[in-house]
GROMACS .gro file of C-alpha atoms in nm:
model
  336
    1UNK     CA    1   0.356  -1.732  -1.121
    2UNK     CA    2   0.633  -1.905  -0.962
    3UNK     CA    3   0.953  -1.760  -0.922
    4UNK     CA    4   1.294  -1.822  -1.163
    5UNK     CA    5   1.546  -2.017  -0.985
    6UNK     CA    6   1.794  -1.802  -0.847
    7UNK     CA    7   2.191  -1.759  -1.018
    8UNK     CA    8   2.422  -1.933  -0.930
    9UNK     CA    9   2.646  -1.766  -0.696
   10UNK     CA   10   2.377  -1.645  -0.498
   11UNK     CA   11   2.041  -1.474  -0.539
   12UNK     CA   12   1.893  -1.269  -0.777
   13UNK     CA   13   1.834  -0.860  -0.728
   14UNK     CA   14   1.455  -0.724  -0.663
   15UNK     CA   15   1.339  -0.392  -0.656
   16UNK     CA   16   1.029  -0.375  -0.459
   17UNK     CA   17   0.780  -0.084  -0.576
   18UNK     CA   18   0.697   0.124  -0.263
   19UNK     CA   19   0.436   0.360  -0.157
   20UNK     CA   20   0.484   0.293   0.228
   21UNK     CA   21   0.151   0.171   0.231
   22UNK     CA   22   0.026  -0.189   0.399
   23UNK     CA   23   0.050  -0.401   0.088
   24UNK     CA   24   0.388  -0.275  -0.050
   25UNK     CA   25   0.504  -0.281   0.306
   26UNK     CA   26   0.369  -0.645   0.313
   27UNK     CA   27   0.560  -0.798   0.034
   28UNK     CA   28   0.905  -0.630   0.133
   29UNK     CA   29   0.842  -0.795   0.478
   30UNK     CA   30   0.800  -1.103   0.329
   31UNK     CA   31   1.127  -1.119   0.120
   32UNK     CA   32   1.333  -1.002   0.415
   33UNK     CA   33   1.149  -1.213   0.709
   34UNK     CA   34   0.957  -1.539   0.537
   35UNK     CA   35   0.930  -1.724   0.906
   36UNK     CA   36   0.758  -1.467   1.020
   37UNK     CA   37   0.481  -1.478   0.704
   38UNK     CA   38   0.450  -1.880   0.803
   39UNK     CA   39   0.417  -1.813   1.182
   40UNK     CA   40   0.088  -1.531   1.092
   41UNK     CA   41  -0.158  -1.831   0.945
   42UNK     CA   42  -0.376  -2.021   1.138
   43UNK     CA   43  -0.490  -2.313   0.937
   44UNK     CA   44  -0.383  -2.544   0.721
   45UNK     CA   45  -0.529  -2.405   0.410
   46UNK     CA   46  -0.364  -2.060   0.521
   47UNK     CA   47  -0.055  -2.241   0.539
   48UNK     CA   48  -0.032  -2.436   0.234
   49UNK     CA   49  -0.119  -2.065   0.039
   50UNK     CA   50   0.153  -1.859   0.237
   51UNK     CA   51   0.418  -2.173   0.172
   52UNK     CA   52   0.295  -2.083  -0.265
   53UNK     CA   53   0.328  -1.713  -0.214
   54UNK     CA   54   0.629  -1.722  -0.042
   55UNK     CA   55   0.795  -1.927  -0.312
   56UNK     CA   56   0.740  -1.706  -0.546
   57UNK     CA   57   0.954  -1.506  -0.372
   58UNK     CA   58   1.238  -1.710  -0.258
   59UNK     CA   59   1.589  -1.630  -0.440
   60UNK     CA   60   1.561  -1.259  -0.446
   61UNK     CA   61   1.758  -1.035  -0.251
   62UNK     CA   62   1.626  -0.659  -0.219
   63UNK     CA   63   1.810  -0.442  -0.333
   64UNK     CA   64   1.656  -0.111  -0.401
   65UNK     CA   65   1.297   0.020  -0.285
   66UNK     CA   66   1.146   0.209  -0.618
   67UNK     CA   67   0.861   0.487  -0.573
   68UNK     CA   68   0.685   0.603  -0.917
   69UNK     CA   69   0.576   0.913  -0.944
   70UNK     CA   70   0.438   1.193  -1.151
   71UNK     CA   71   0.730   1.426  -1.364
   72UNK     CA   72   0.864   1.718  -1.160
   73UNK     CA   73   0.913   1.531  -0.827
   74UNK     CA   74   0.738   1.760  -0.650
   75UNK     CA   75   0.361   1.681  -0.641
   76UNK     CA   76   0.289   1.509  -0.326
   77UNK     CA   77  -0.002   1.221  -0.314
   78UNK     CA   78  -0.274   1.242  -0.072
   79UNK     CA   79  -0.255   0.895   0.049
   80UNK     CA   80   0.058   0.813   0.051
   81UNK     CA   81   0.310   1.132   0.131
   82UNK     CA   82   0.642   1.113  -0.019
   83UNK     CA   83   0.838   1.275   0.253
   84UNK     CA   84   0.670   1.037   0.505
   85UNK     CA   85   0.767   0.728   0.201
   86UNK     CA   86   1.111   0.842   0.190
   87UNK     CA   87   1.131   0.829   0.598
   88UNK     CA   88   1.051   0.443   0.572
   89UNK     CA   89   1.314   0.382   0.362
   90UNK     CA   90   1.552   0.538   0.610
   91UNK     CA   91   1.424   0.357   0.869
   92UNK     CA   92   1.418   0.009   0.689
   93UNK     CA   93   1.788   0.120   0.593
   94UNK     CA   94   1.726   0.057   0.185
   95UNK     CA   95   1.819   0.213  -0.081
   96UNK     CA   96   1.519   0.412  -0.222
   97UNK     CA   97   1.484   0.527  -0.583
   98UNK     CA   98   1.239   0.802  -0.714
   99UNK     CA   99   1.115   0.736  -1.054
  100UNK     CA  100   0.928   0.966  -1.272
  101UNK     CA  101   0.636   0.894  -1.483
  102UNK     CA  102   0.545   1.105  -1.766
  103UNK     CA  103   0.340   1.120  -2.070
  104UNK     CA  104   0.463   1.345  -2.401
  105UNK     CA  105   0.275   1.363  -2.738
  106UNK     CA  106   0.482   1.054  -2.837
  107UNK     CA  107   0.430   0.853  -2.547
  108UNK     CA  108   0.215   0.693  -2.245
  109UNK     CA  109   0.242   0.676  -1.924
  110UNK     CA  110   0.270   0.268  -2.005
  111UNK     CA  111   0.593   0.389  -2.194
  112UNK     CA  112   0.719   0.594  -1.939
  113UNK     CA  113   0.728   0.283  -1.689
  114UNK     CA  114   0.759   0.043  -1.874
  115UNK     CA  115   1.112   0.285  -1.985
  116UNK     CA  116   1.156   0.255  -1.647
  117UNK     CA  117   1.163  -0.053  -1.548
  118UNK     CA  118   1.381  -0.115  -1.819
  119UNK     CA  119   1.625   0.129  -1.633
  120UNK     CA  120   1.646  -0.107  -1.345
  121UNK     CA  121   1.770  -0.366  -1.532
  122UNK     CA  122   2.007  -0.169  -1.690
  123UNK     CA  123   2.137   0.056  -1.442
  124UNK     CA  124   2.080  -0.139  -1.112
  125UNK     CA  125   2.095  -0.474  -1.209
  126UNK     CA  126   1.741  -0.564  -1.125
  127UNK     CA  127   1.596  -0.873  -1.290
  128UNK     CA  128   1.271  -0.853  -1.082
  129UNK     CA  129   1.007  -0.580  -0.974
  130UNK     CA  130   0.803  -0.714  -0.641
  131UNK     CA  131   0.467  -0.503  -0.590
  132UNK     CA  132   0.200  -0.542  -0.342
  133UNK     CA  133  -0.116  -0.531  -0.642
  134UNK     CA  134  -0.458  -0.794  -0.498
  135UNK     CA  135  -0.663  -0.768  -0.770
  136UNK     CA  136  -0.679  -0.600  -1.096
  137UNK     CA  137  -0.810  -0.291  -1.082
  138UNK     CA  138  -0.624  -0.147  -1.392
  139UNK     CA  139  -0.641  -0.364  -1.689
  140UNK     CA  140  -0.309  -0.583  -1.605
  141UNK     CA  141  -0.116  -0.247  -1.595
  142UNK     CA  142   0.170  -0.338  -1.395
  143UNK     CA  143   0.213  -0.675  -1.610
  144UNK     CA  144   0.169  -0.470  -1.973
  145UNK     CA  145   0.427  -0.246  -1.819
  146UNK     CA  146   0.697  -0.507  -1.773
  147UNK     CA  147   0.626  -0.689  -2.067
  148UNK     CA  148   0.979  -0.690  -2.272
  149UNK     CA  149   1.142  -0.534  -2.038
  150UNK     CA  150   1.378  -0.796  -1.908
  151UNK     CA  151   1.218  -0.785  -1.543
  152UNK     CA  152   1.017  -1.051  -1.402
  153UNK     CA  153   0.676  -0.912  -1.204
  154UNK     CA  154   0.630  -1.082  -0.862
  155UNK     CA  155   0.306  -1.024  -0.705
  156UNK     CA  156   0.306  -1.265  -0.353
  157UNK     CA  157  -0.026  -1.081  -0.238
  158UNK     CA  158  -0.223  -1.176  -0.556
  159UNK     CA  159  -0.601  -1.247  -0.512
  160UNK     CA  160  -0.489  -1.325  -0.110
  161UNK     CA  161  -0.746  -1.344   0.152
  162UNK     CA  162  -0.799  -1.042   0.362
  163UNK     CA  163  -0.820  -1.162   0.671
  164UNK     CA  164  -0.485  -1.360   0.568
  165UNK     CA  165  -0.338  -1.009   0.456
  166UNK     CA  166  -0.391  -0.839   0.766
  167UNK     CA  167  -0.253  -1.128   0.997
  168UNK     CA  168   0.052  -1.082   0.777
  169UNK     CA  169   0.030  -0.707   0.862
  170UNK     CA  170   0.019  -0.776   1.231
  171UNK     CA  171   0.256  -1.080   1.241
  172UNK     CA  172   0.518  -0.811   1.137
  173UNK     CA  173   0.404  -0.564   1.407
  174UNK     CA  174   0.313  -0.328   1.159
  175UNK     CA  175   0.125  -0.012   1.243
  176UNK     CA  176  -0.055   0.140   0.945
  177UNK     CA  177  -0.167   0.459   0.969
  178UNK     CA  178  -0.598   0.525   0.767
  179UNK     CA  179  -0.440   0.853   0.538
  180UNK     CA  180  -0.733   0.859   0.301
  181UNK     CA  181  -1.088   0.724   0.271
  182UNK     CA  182  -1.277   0.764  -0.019
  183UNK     CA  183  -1.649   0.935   0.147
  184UNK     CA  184  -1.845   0.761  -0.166
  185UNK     CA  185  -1.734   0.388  -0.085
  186UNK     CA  186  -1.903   0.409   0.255
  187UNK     CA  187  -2.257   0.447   0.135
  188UNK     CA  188  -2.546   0.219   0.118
  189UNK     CA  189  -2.567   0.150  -0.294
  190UNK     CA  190  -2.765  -0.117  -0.550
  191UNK     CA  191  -2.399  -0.237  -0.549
  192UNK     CA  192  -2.330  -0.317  -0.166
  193UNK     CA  193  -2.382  -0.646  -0.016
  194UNK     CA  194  -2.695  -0.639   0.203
  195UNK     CA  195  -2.579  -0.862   0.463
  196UNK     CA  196  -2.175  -0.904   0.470
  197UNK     CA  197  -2.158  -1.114   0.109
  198UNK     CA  198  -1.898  -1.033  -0.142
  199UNK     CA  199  -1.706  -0.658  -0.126
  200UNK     CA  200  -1.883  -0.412  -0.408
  201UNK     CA  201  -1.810  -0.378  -0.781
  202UNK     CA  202  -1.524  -0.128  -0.806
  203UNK     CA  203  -1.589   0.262  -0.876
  204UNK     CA  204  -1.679   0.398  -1.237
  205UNK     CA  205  -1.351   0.506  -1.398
  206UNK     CA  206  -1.252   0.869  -1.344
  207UNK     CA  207  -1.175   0.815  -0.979
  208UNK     CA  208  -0.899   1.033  -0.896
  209UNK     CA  209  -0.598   0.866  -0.948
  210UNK     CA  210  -0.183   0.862  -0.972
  211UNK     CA  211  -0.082   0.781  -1.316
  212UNK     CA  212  -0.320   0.621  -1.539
  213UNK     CA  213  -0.632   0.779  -1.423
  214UNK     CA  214  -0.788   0.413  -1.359
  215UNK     CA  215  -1.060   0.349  -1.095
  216UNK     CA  216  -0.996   0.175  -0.770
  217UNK     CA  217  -0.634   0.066  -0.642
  218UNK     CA  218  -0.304  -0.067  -0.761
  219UNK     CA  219   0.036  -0.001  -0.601
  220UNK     CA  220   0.161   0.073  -0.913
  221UNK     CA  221  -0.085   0.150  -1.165
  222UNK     CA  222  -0.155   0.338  -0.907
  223UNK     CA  223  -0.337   0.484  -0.645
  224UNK     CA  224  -0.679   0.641  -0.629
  225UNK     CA  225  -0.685   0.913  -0.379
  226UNK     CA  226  -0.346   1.043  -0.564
  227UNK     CA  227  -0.235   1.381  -0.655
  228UNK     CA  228  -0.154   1.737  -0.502
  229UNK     CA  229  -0.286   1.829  -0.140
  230UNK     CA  230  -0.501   2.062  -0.313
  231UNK     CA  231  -0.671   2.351  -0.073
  232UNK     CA  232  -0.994   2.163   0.037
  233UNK     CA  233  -1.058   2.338   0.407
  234UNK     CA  234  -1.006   2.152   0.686
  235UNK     CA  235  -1.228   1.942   0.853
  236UNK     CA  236  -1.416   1.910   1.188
  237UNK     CA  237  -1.134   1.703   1.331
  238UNK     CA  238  -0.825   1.876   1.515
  239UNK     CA  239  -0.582   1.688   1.344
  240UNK     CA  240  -0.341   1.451   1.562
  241UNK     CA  241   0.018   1.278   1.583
  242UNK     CA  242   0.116   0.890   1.530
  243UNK     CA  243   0.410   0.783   1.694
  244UNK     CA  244   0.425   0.450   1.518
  245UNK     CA  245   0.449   0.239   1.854
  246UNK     CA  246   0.178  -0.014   1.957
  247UNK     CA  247  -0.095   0.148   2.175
  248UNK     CA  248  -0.006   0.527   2.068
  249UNK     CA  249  -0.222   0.762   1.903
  250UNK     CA  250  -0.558   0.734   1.876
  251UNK     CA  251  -0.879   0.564   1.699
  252UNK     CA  252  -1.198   0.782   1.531
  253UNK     CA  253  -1.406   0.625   1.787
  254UNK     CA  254  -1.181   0.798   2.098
  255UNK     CA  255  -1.200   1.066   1.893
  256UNK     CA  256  -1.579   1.076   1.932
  257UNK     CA  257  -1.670   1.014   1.583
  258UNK     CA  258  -2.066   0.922   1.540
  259UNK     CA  259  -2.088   0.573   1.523
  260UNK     CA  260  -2.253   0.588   1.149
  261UNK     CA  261  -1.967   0.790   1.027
  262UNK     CA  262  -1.721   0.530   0.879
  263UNK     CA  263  -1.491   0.829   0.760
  264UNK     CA  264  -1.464   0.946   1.124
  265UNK     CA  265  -1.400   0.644   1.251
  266UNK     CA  266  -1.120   0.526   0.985
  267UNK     CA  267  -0.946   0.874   0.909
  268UNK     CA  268  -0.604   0.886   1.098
  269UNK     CA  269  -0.668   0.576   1.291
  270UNK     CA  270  -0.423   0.260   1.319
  271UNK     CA  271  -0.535  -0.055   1.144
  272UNK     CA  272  -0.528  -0.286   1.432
  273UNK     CA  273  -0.763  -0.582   1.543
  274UNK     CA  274  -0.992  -0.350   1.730
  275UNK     CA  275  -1.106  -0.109   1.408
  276UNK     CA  276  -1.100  -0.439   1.175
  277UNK     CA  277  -1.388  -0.623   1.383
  278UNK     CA  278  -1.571  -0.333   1.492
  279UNK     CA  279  -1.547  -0.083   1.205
  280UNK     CA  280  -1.425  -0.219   0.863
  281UNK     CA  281  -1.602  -0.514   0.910
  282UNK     CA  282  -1.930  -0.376   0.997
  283UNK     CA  283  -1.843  -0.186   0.681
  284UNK     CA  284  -1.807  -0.440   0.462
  285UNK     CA  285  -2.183  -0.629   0.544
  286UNK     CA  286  -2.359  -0.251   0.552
  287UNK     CA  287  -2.170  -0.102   0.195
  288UNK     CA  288  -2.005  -0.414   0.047
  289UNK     CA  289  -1.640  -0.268   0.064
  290UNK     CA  290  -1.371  -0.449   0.076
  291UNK     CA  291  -1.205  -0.468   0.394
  292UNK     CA  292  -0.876  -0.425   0.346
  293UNK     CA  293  -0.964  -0.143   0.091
  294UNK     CA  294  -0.885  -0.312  -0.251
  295UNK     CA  295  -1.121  -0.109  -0.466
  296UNK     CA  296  -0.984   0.235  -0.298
  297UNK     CA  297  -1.192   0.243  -0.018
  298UNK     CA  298  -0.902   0.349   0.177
  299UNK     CA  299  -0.551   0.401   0.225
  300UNK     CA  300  -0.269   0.353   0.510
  301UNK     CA  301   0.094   0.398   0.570
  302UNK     CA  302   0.288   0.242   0.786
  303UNK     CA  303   0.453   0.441   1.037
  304UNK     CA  304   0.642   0.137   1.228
  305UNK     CA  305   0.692  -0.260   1.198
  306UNK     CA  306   0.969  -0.562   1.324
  307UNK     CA  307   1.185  -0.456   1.110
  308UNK     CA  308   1.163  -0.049   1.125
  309UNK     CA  309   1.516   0.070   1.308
  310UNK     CA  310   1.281   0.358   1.485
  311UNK     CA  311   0.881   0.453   1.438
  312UNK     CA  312   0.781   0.729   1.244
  313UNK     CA  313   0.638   1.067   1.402
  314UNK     CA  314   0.397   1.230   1.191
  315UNK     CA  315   0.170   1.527   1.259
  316UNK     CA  316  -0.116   1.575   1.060
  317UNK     CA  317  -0.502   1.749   1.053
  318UNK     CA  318  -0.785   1.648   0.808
  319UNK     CA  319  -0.895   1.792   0.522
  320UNK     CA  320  -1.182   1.717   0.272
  321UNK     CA  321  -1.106   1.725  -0.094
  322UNK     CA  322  -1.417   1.639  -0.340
  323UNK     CA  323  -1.468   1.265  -0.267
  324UNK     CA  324  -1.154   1.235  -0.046
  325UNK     CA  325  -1.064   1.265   0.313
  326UNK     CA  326  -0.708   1.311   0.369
  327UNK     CA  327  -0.443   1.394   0.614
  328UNK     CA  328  -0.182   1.637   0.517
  329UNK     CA  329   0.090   1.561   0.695
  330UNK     CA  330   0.281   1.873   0.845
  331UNK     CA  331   0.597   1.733   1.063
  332UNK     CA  332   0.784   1.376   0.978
  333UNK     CA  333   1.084   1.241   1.144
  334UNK     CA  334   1.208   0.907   1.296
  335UNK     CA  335   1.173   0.868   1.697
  336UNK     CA  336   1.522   0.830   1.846
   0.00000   0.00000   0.00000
């Protein structure tokens, strides 16, 4: 879906829907730095997709970051903190709106966004909502959502290649931060690919998730390892702090985590080259997962990038909640 030509006078005004997490994070990145998206592919093929995607995108200015989120404000999602989503926005220096989804007797949570994006239009002169949604994992939510609405859905990363994604991730000097792995994607099933072929069907509904209670992962319709902290007790691991700078913090494996434990080895480490090759790839051929944890598998924020005015400082410990392994963040704040 290409993008509408932009008004004259100048470009038209996005809204990007945030969670702080890798994909979101992605698409933002490329509306504000395109070169950079073109410079990250190494082939022609690569090329000739990023030079489509990008398109789709061209014309927009961002104007507003927009985080959905359950009624009441105040329950906090395991994977993707809102304190911690709120101190990316400072430190991109956009505007950030909190939105808040709700179902009544007389209406859906597909109401209650779709009412919302609705509101952009009409409040904040938006006429587009970017998201960072690969695959559909919630029955076209996002798109049923914006349907009438007067808002044009952009998704750049749609059906992408993952090893494309993540060069895009790295291109941009991201550093994402593994905040929650779901413990039952990382287990040998009928469903996993015996020797590294295509990533496993996605989970039977009734996943935990944000909003809709769908299985797997959208950054909108929304996430699966969503809702309160909960109490679950913490876990073996002593918890740690991510600076957000290249070559701080550390992996699961200099944690000594046991080399068959892909939760050890992915909880509260950095997504870099080093974990992709030796752990998440490994991953993929001995579960089928998806590498760049599409169907849930796992989650990230990004605690620094290119265009971050200072990293993020979070400190954190583990806990274990049912199928989820989660860090609850404790201290946030942006390193001056």
């Amino acid at each position: 879906m290409g993008a509408a030509p932009a008004e004259a006078g100048g470009s038209r005004k996005a809204a990007v829907s945030f969670t702080g997490g890798k994909d979101s994070m992605t698409v933002l990145h490329m509306m504000l730095a395109p070169e950079v998206a073109l410079s990250a592919v190494s082939n022609d093929a690569w090329r000739d997709d990023m030079r489509e995607r990008l398109a789709q995108v061209a014309g927009y200015e961002v104007t507003l970051l927009v985080t959905f989120l359950p009624a009441g404000g105040k329950q906090s999602f395991k994977a993707h903190p809102l304190e911690v989503v709120q101190l990316q926005a400072r430190a991109l220096g956009l505007p950030h709106l909190l939105m808040e989804i709700e179902s009544t007797p007389t209406s859906t949570f597909l109401d209650s966004y779709a009412a919302n994006i609705r509101r952009l239009r009409e409040e904040y002169d938006v006429t587009a909502l970017a998201t960072g949604d690969i695959l559909d994992v919630c029955s076209s939510f996002m798109p049923r959502a914006a349907a009438g609405t007067g808002v044009e859905l952009l998704r750049p990363l749609w059906g992408i290649d993952r090893a494309a994604l993540l060069e895009l991730v790295w291109a941009y000097d991201m550093s994402p931060l593994i905040t929650c792995v779901n413990t039952t994607r990382f287990v040998v099933t009928a469903a996993a690919a015996p020797s590294g072929g295509a990533a496993a069907a996605p989970p039977a509904a009734g996943v935990a998730s944000n909003v809709e209670g769908d299985a797997g992962k959208s950054e909108d319709g929304e996430v699966a390892c969503a809702g309160g902290q909960g109490s679950a007790a913490a876990g073996d691991d002593g918890g740690g702090t991510a600076a957000g700078q290249e070559g701080e913090g550390h992996t699961g494996a200099e944690r000594g985590a046991g080399a068959g434990d892909a939760t050890a080895l992915l909880l509260g480490s950095r997504l870099d080259r080093r974990l992709y090759n030796e752990v998440l790839l490994t991953a993929k051929k001995l579960y089928g997962v998806d590498e760049a944890g599409e169907w849930g598998e796992y989650h990230t924020m990004v605690t620094g990038s290119r265009l971050f005015t200072a990293p993020l400082r979070l400190s954190y410990e583990p806990r274990q909640e049912g199928d989820y392994a989660f860090l609850v963040v404790s201290e946030a704040d942006l390193v001056q």
